[in-house]
Coordinates of C-alpha atoms in Angstrom, one line a residue:
M1 CA 124.9 -115.1 -165.8
P2 CA 123.8 -112.1 -167.8
V3 CA 123.3 -111.7 -171.6
I4 CA 125.3 -109.2 -173.1
S5 CA 125.6 -107.6 -176.4
A6 CA 128.7 -105.0 -175.8
P7 CA 132.3 -106.4 -174.4
Y8 CA 132.1 -103.5 -171.6
A9 CA 128.9 -104.3 -170.3
F10 CA 130.1 -107.1 -168.1
N11 CA 132.9 -106.6 -165.2
E12 CA 132.8 -109.4 -162.4
G13 CA 133.3 -106.9 -158.9
D14 CA 132.6 -109.0 -156.2
L15 CA 135.5 -111.4 -156.4
Y16 CA 138.2 -111.6 -153.6
V17 CA 140.8 -113.9 -152.5
D18 CA 141.8 -114.9 -149.0
L19 CA 145.9 -114.3 -149.0
E20 CA 146.4 -115.4 -145.2
S21 CA 147.4 -118.6 -145.9
I22 CA 150.1 -116.9 -148.5
C23 CA 151.0 -113.8 -147.0
G24 CA 150.6 -114.7 -143.3
H25 CA 148.4 -112.1 -142.5
P26 CA 144.6 -111.5 -142.9
L27 CA 144.5 -109.5 -146.2
Y28 CA 141.4 -110.0 -148.9
L29 CA 142.6 -109.4 -152.3
K30 CA 139.9 -107.3 -154.7
C31 CA 140.3 -109.1 -158.1
E32 CA 139.4 -106.6 -160.7
A33 CA 140.6 -108.8 -164.1
F34 CA 137.5 -110.7 -164.9
N35 CA 136.5 -108.5 -167.3
F36 CA 137.2 -108.6 -171.5
A37 CA 139.7 -105.7 -171.0
G38 CA 141.3 -108.2 -168.5
S39 CA 142.1 -105.4 -165.6
I40 CA 140.4 -102.4 -163.5
K41 CA 141.1 -100.2 -166.1
L42 CA 137.8 -101.0 -168.1
K43 CA 136.3 -99.4 -165.4
A44 CA 138.0 -95.7 -166.0
A45 CA 137.9 -96.5 -169.7
N46 CA 134.3 -96.7 -169.8
E47 CA 133.9 -93.7 -167.7
M48 CA 136.0 -91.3 -170.0
V49 CA 134.4 -92.7 -173.2
E50 CA 130.9 -92.1 -171.9
N51 CA 131.3 -88.8 -170.6
A52 CA 133.4 -87.6 -174.0
E53 CA 130.3 -89.0 -176.1
R54 CA 127.8 -86.9 -173.6
D55 CA 129.7 -83.9 -174.1
G56 CA 129.7 -84.3 -177.5
I57 CA 133.6 -84.4 -177.9
L58 CA 133.1 -88.1 -179.2
K59 CA 132.1 -87.9 -183.0
A60 CA 131.6 -90.5 -185.8
D61 CA 135.0 -89.6 -187.5
S62 CA 137.3 -89.2 -184.2
V63 CA 140.2 -90.9 -183.5
L64 CA 140.6 -92.0 -179.9
V65 CA 144.3 -91.6 -178.8
E66 CA 145.8 -92.1 -175.2
S67 CA 149.1 -92.5 -173.5
S68 CA 149.1 -96.2 -171.6
S69 CA 151.6 -98.6 -170.4
G70 CA 149.3 -101.5 -171.1
N71 CA 146.3 -102.1 -169.5
L72 CA 144.2 -98.8 -170.3
G73 CA 145.4 -99.0 -174.0
V74 CA 143.8 -102.6 -174.1
A75 CA 140.4 -101.4 -172.7
L76 CA 140.1 -98.6 -174.8
S77 CA 140.4 -100.9 -178.1
M78 CA 138.2 -102.9 -176.7
I79 CA 135.6 -100.3 -176.2
A80 CA 136.9 -98.4 -179.4
A81 CA 136.1 -101.7 -181.5
S82 CA 132.8 -102.2 -180.2
K83 CA 131.7 -98.8 -180.4
G84 CA 133.4 -98.3 -183.8
Y85 CA 135.9 -95.8 -183.3
R86 CA 139.9 -95.9 -184.6
F87 CA 142.4 -95.9 -181.6
L88 CA 145.7 -95.1 -181.1
C89 CA 147.9 -96.1 -178.3
V90 CA 151.0 -94.5 -177.5
T91 CA 153.3 -96.7 -175.3
D92 CA 157.1 -97.6 -174.8
S93 CA 159.2 -100.6 -174.9
R94 CA 158.3 -101.5 -171.5
C95 CA 154.5 -102.6 -172.5
N96 CA 154.5 -106.3 -172.7
L97 CA 154.7 -108.1 -176.0
S98 CA 151.5 -109.8 -175.3
T99 CA 149.5 -106.4 -174.6
R100 CA 150.6 -105.0 -177.9
L101 CA 149.6 -107.9 -179.9
L102 CA 146.2 -107.9 -177.9
M103 CA 145.6 -104.3 -178.6
E104 CA 146.4 -104.9 -182.5
A105 CA 144.0 -107.9 -182.9
L106 CA 141.1 -105.4 -181.6
G107 CA 142.1 -103.5 -184.1
S108 CA 144.2 -100.5 -182.7
E109 CA 147.3 -98.7 -183.8
V110 CA 150.1 -99.1 -181.4
H111 CA 152.9 -96.2 -181.3
I112 CA 156.1 -97.2 -179.3
V113 CA 158.1 -94.4 -178.2
A114 CA 162.0 -94.8 -177.9
D115 CA 163.3 -91.6 -176.1
Q116 CA 163.2 -91.3 -172.3
D117 CA 162.4 -87.9 -170.7
S118 CA 164.0 -85.9 -168.2
N119 CA 163.0 -88.2 -165.2
G120 CA 164.4 -91.6 -166.9
G121 CA 161.0 -92.8 -168.0
F122 CA 159.0 -92.4 -171.0
L123 CA 155.8 -90.7 -169.9
G124 CA 156.8 -87.1 -170.9
T125 CA 157.9 -88.3 -174.3
R126 CA 154.3 -90.3 -174.7
I127 CA 152.5 -87.3 -173.9
E128 CA 154.4 -84.9 -176.0
Y129 CA 154.0 -87.1 -179.0
V130 CA 150.0 -87.3 -178.2
R131 CA 150.1 -83.7 -178.1
S132 CA 151.8 -83.5 -181.2
L133 CA 149.1 -85.7 -183.0
C134 CA 146.0 -83.5 -181.6
A135 CA 147.6 -80.1 -182.5
S136 CA 148.4 -81.8 -186.0
D137 CA 144.6 -83.0 -187.0
D138 CA 141.4 -82.2 -184.8
R139 CA 140.1 -85.5 -185.5
Y140 CA 142.3 -87.0 -182.5
V141 CA 140.5 -86.9 -179.5
W142 CA 143.1 -87.5 -175.9
L143 CA 141.0 -88.5 -173.2
S144 CA 144.1 -87.9 -170.7
Q145 CA 143.9 -90.8 -168.2
Y146 CA 146.4 -88.3 -166.4
T147 CA 143.9 -85.3 -165.8
N148 CA 140.3 -86.6 -166.6
V149 CA 138.1 -86.5 -163.7
G150 CA 136.4 -89.9 -165.1
N151 CA 139.6 -91.7 -164.2
W152 CA 138.7 -91.5 -160.4
T153 CA 134.8 -90.9 -160.5
A154 CA 134.8 -94.5 -161.8
H155 CA 136.2 -96.0 -158.7
Y156 CA 134.2 -93.4 -156.5
R157 CA 131.0 -94.9 -158.2
T158 CA 131.7 -98.6 -158.4
T159 CA 135.2 -100.0 -156.9
A160 CA 135.1 -98.3 -153.3
P161 CA 131.1 -99.1 -153.0
E162 CA 131.9 -102.8 -153.8
I163 CA 134.3 -103.1 -151.2
A164 CA 132.1 -101.3 -148.8
R165 CA 129.4 -103.5 -149.3
R166 CA 131.4 -106.6 -148.8
F167 CA 133.1 -105.1 -145.8
P168 CA 131.3 -102.8 -143.9
E169 CA 133.7 -103.0 -141.3
L170 CA 136.7 -102.4 -143.2
D171 CA 139.9 -100.7 -141.6
V172 CA 142.8 -100.6 -144.0
L173 CA 142.5 -100.4 -148.0
F174 CA 146.0 -101.0 -149.8
V175 CA 145.7 -99.6 -153.4
G176 CA 148.7 -99.2 -155.8
A177 CA 149.6 -96.1 -157.1
G178 CA 150.1 -95.0 -160.8
T179 CA 147.7 -92.3 -162.6
T180 CA 146.2 -92.5 -159.0
G181 CA 142.8 -92.6 -160.5
T182 CA 141.8 -96.1 -158.4
L183 CA 143.5 -94.4 -155.2
M184 CA 141.6 -91.0 -155.4
G185 CA 138.4 -92.4 -156.4
C186 CA 138.6 -95.0 -153.1
A187 CA 140.3 -92.4 -150.9
R188 CA 137.4 -89.9 -151.5
Y189 CA 135.0 -92.5 -151.0
F190 CA 136.0 -93.7 -147.7
R191 CA 136.7 -90.3 -146.5
E192 CA 132.9 -90.1 -146.7
W193 CA 132.1 -93.6 -145.0
H194 CA 130.8 -94.4 -141.5
R195 CA 133.8 -95.3 -140.0
P196 CA 137.3 -94.2 -140.9
V197 CA 139.6 -96.6 -143.1
R198 CA 143.2 -96.0 -143.5
I199 CA 144.2 -95.4 -146.8
V200 CA 147.7 -96.8 -147.7
A201 CA 149.1 -96.4 -151.2
V202 CA 151.5 -98.5 -152.7
D203 CA 153.9 -97.2 -155.3
A204 CA 156.9 -98.6 -157.1
A205 CA 160.3 -97.8 -156.0
G206 CA 161.7 -95.3 -158.7
S207 CA 158.5 -93.8 -159.1
V208 CA 158.3 -89.6 -158.6
A209 CA 154.6 -89.9 -157.5
F210 CA 155.3 -88.9 -154.0
G211 CA 158.3 -87.1 -154.6
G212 CA 161.8 -88.6 -154.6
E213 CA 164.6 -89.5 -156.8
P214 CA 163.5 -91.1 -160.2
G215 CA 164.9 -94.7 -160.7
R216 CA 164.8 -97.5 -163.2
R217 CA 161.4 -99.2 -163.4
M218 CA 160.9 -101.8 -165.8
I219 CA 157.6 -103.4 -164.5
P220 CA 154.6 -101.6 -166.3
G221 CA 151.6 -100.6 -164.2
L222 CA 152.4 -98.7 -161.3
G223 CA 154.6 -95.6 -160.7
M224 CA 155.1 -92.3 -162.3
S225 CA 158.1 -90.2 -163.8
M226 CA 156.1 -87.0 -163.1
R227 CA 153.5 -86.0 -160.1
P228 CA 149.9 -87.3 -161.1
P229 CA 147.8 -84.5 -161.8
L230 CA 145.2 -86.1 -159.8
L231 CA 146.4 -86.8 -157.0
D232 CA 145.7 -85.2 -153.5
E233 CA 147.8 -86.4 -150.9
S234 CA 145.4 -85.1 -148.0
F235 CA 143.4 -88.2 -148.8
V236 CA 146.4 -90.5 -148.4
D237 CA 147.6 -91.6 -144.9
E238 CA 150.8 -93.9 -145.8
V239 CA 152.8 -94.5 -149.2
I240 CA 154.8 -97.6 -149.4
Q241 CA 157.7 -97.9 -152.1
V242 CA 158.1 -101.6 -153.3
E243 CA 161.4 -102.8 -154.9
E244 CA 160.7 -104.9 -158.0
P245 CA 162.6 -107.8 -156.8
D246 CA 159.9 -107.8 -154.1
T247 CA 157.1 -107.5 -156.3
I248 CA 158.6 -110.4 -158.5
R249 CA 159.1 -112.5 -155.9
M250 CA 155.5 -111.9 -154.4
C251 CA 154.2 -112.6 -157.8
H252 CA 155.7 -116.1 -158.0
R253 CA 155.1 -116.7 -154.2
M254 CA 151.2 -116.4 -155.2
A255 CA 152.0 -118.3 -158.5
R256 CA 153.0 -121.4 -156.4
H257 CA 149.7 -121.3 -154.7
G258 CA 147.8 -121.0 -157.9
F259 CA 147.1 -117.7 -158.2
L260 CA 148.6 -115.9 -161.4
F261 CA 148.6 -112.4 -160.9
G262 CA 150.3 -109.3 -162.8
G263 CA 153.0 -107.0 -161.9
S264 CA 151.1 -104.2 -160.2
T265 CA 149.1 -106.9 -158.1
G266 CA 152.4 -108.3 -157.2
T267 CA 153.4 -104.6 -155.7
V268 CA 150.4 -104.1 -154.1
V269 CA 150.7 -107.5 -152.0
S270 CA 154.0 -107.1 -151.3
G271 CA 153.5 -103.6 -149.8
A272 CA 150.2 -104.5 -147.9
T273 CA 152.2 -107.9 -146.6
D274 CA 154.9 -105.7 -145.4
W275 CA 152.9 -103.0 -143.7
L276 CA 150.6 -105.8 -142.0
T277 CA 154.2 -107.8 -140.4
R278 CA 154.5 -104.1 -139.1
H279 CA 151.8 -103.3 -137.2
D280 CA 149.3 -105.3 -135.3
A281 CA 147.2 -106.6 -137.9
R282 CA 144.9 -109.5 -136.1
D283 CA 142.1 -107.6 -135.3
L284 CA 142.3 -105.6 -138.8
T285 CA 139.7 -106.0 -141.7
A286 CA 142.4 -105.2 -144.4
V287 CA 141.8 -105.2 -148.4
A288 CA 144.0 -104.8 -151.2
I289 CA 143.1 -104.0 -154.9
A290 CA 144.6 -106.8 -157.6
P291 CA 144.2 -104.7 -160.6
D292 CA 145.2 -107.3 -163.5
L293 CA 145.8 -111.1 -163.8
G294 CA 149.2 -112.6 -164.8
E295 CA 148.8 -113.9 -168.7
R296 CA 150.3 -110.7 -170.1
Y297 CA 153.3 -110.8 -167.7
L298 CA 154.5 -114.3 -169.0
D299 CA 157.2 -113.1 -171.1
T300 CA 158.6 -110.8 -168.4
I301 CA 157.9 -111.4 -164.6
Y302 CA 157.5 -115.1 -165.3
Q303 CA 160.1 -115.8 -167.7
T304 CA 163.4 -116.7 -166.3
N305 CA 165.6 -115.1 -168.9
W306 CA 164.0 -111.7 -168.5
L307 CA 164.5 -111.9 -164.9
H308 CA 167.9 -113.1 -164.9
D309 CA 169.6 -110.3 -167.1
L310 CA 167.5 -107.5 -165.2
Y311 CA 167.8 -108.7 -161.8
G312 CA 170.4 -111.3 -161.4
D313 CA 170.3 -115.1 -161.1
Q314 CA 169.3 -114.6 -157.4
V315 CA 166.2 -112.7 -157.9
L316 CA 164.0 -115.3 -156.5
A317 CA 166.1 -116.7 -153.9
T318 CA 165.7 -116.2 -150.2
E319 CA 168.4 -115.7 -147.7
D320 CA 168.7 -119.3 -147.1
G321 CA 169.0 -119.8 -150.9
D322 CA 165.3 -121.3 -151.3
L323 CA 163.8 -120.4 -154.2
V324 CA 160.4 -119.8 -152.5
P325 CA 159.3 -116.1 -152.4
R326 CA 159.6 -114.8 -148.9
T327 CA 156.5 -114.4 -146.5
A328 CA 156.8 -110.6 -146.3
G329 CA 158.3 -108.1 -148.9
D330 CA 160.7 -105.5 -147.6
G331 CA 159.4 -102.3 -149.5
Q332 CA 160.6 -98.9 -148.5
V333 CA 158.1 -97.2 -146.3
L334 CA 157.6 -93.3 -146.9
G335 CA 154.5 -93.0 -144.5
T336 CA 154.7 -92.5 -140.7
R337 CA 155.4 -95.7 -138.6
D338 CA 156.4 -96.5 -134.8
T339 CA 159.1 -98.1 -134.0
A340 CA 157.4 -100.9 -132.2
P341 CA 154.2 -102.7 -133.8
A342 CA 151.4 -100.8 -132.9
K343 CA 147.5 -100.9 -133.8
P344 CA 146.9 -97.6 -135.7
L345 CA 143.3 -97.5 -136.0
P346 CA 140.8 -96.5 -135.5
R347 CA 141.6 -92.8 -135.9
E348 CA 139.7 -90.0 -136.5
P349 CA 139.2 -88.6 -140.2
K350 CA 141.5 -86.0 -141.2
S351 CA 139.9 -82.7 -142.9
A352 CA 140.1 -82.4 -146.3
S353 CA 142.8 -79.6 -146.2
R354 CA 145.5 -81.3 -143.9
A355 CA 148.2 -83.4 -145.4
P356 CA 149.1 -86.6 -143.8
A357 CA 152.4 -86.5 -141.9
R358 CA 154.8 -87.8 -143.7
R359 CA 158.5 -89.3 -142.7
R360 CA 160.9 -91.6 -144.9
T361 CA 161.6 -95.0 -142.6
S362 CA 163.5 -97.8 -143.9
T363 CA 162.8 -101.6 -143.4

């Protein structure tokens, strides 16, 4: 094991879980939470801070400020504490209590906005507050994960090559969509790969990232109440939207096998399982990315009263009344799909200027 002096210097990027016994289909889950920030967001945070330092934007008296639903805020809190910067995270009421306490334990300030934006989310309000801070004092430095190219180049340089080295015959990659930094970095990398790789974005139902009507979203991590500025849909082959009850059921299903993952991971695995159920996946090499673990969700996704208050007493029940989560989720599919199961690969890569065909279907 390495000996380090800075917490951001360690990040285990080569751990995968074989989920076939849980999901019923061949699926490898890349676990990104084994670092001192506890999530994949460490990669983007480190890249954006280093770029800002190199460009002379960050100075000794600078105050980092960022809008975050949780994980990026923790990563920036850790980096700021290590490097001696002040950090203010602007979040909202959906941010898990344990995440807020963790940021404060690392010495950061946390501001919680209460007013929703025009799409029924909090993102617009958070961004407006950050902008007002920056206008009031030039010591504030906003890295802006929503527009910062370092958000996706971090994954172009690290996450995607890590997957490619372990799975040189990769056929399909499932990536959760929030700011779309991970999605765009991986998609751009595999566009240049030696063989076609199908990129499937997994979004939360109620998100407007890929269009559609906004809806209630209570689980932080994936989904956006605006179109992500970093998103280029020409790199994405399909989009699957997953309902929050399916996210919760998948989290509990994995937990009953000893794997405690977070809400973003439950969403991605539910969407991936649904896709694999509808396709002939026997000869496919499929990988999904797990952004975080589940400890920060103990008072939400894994807390009975929270679940019942928001989703009803039967949120974990299957059709036969059993409380064991189902084998497959039934997320809403926005990408193209044949009526009968079919193996869509191999395919020819699309040109960068061609947007993927998209037809709304239901499952």
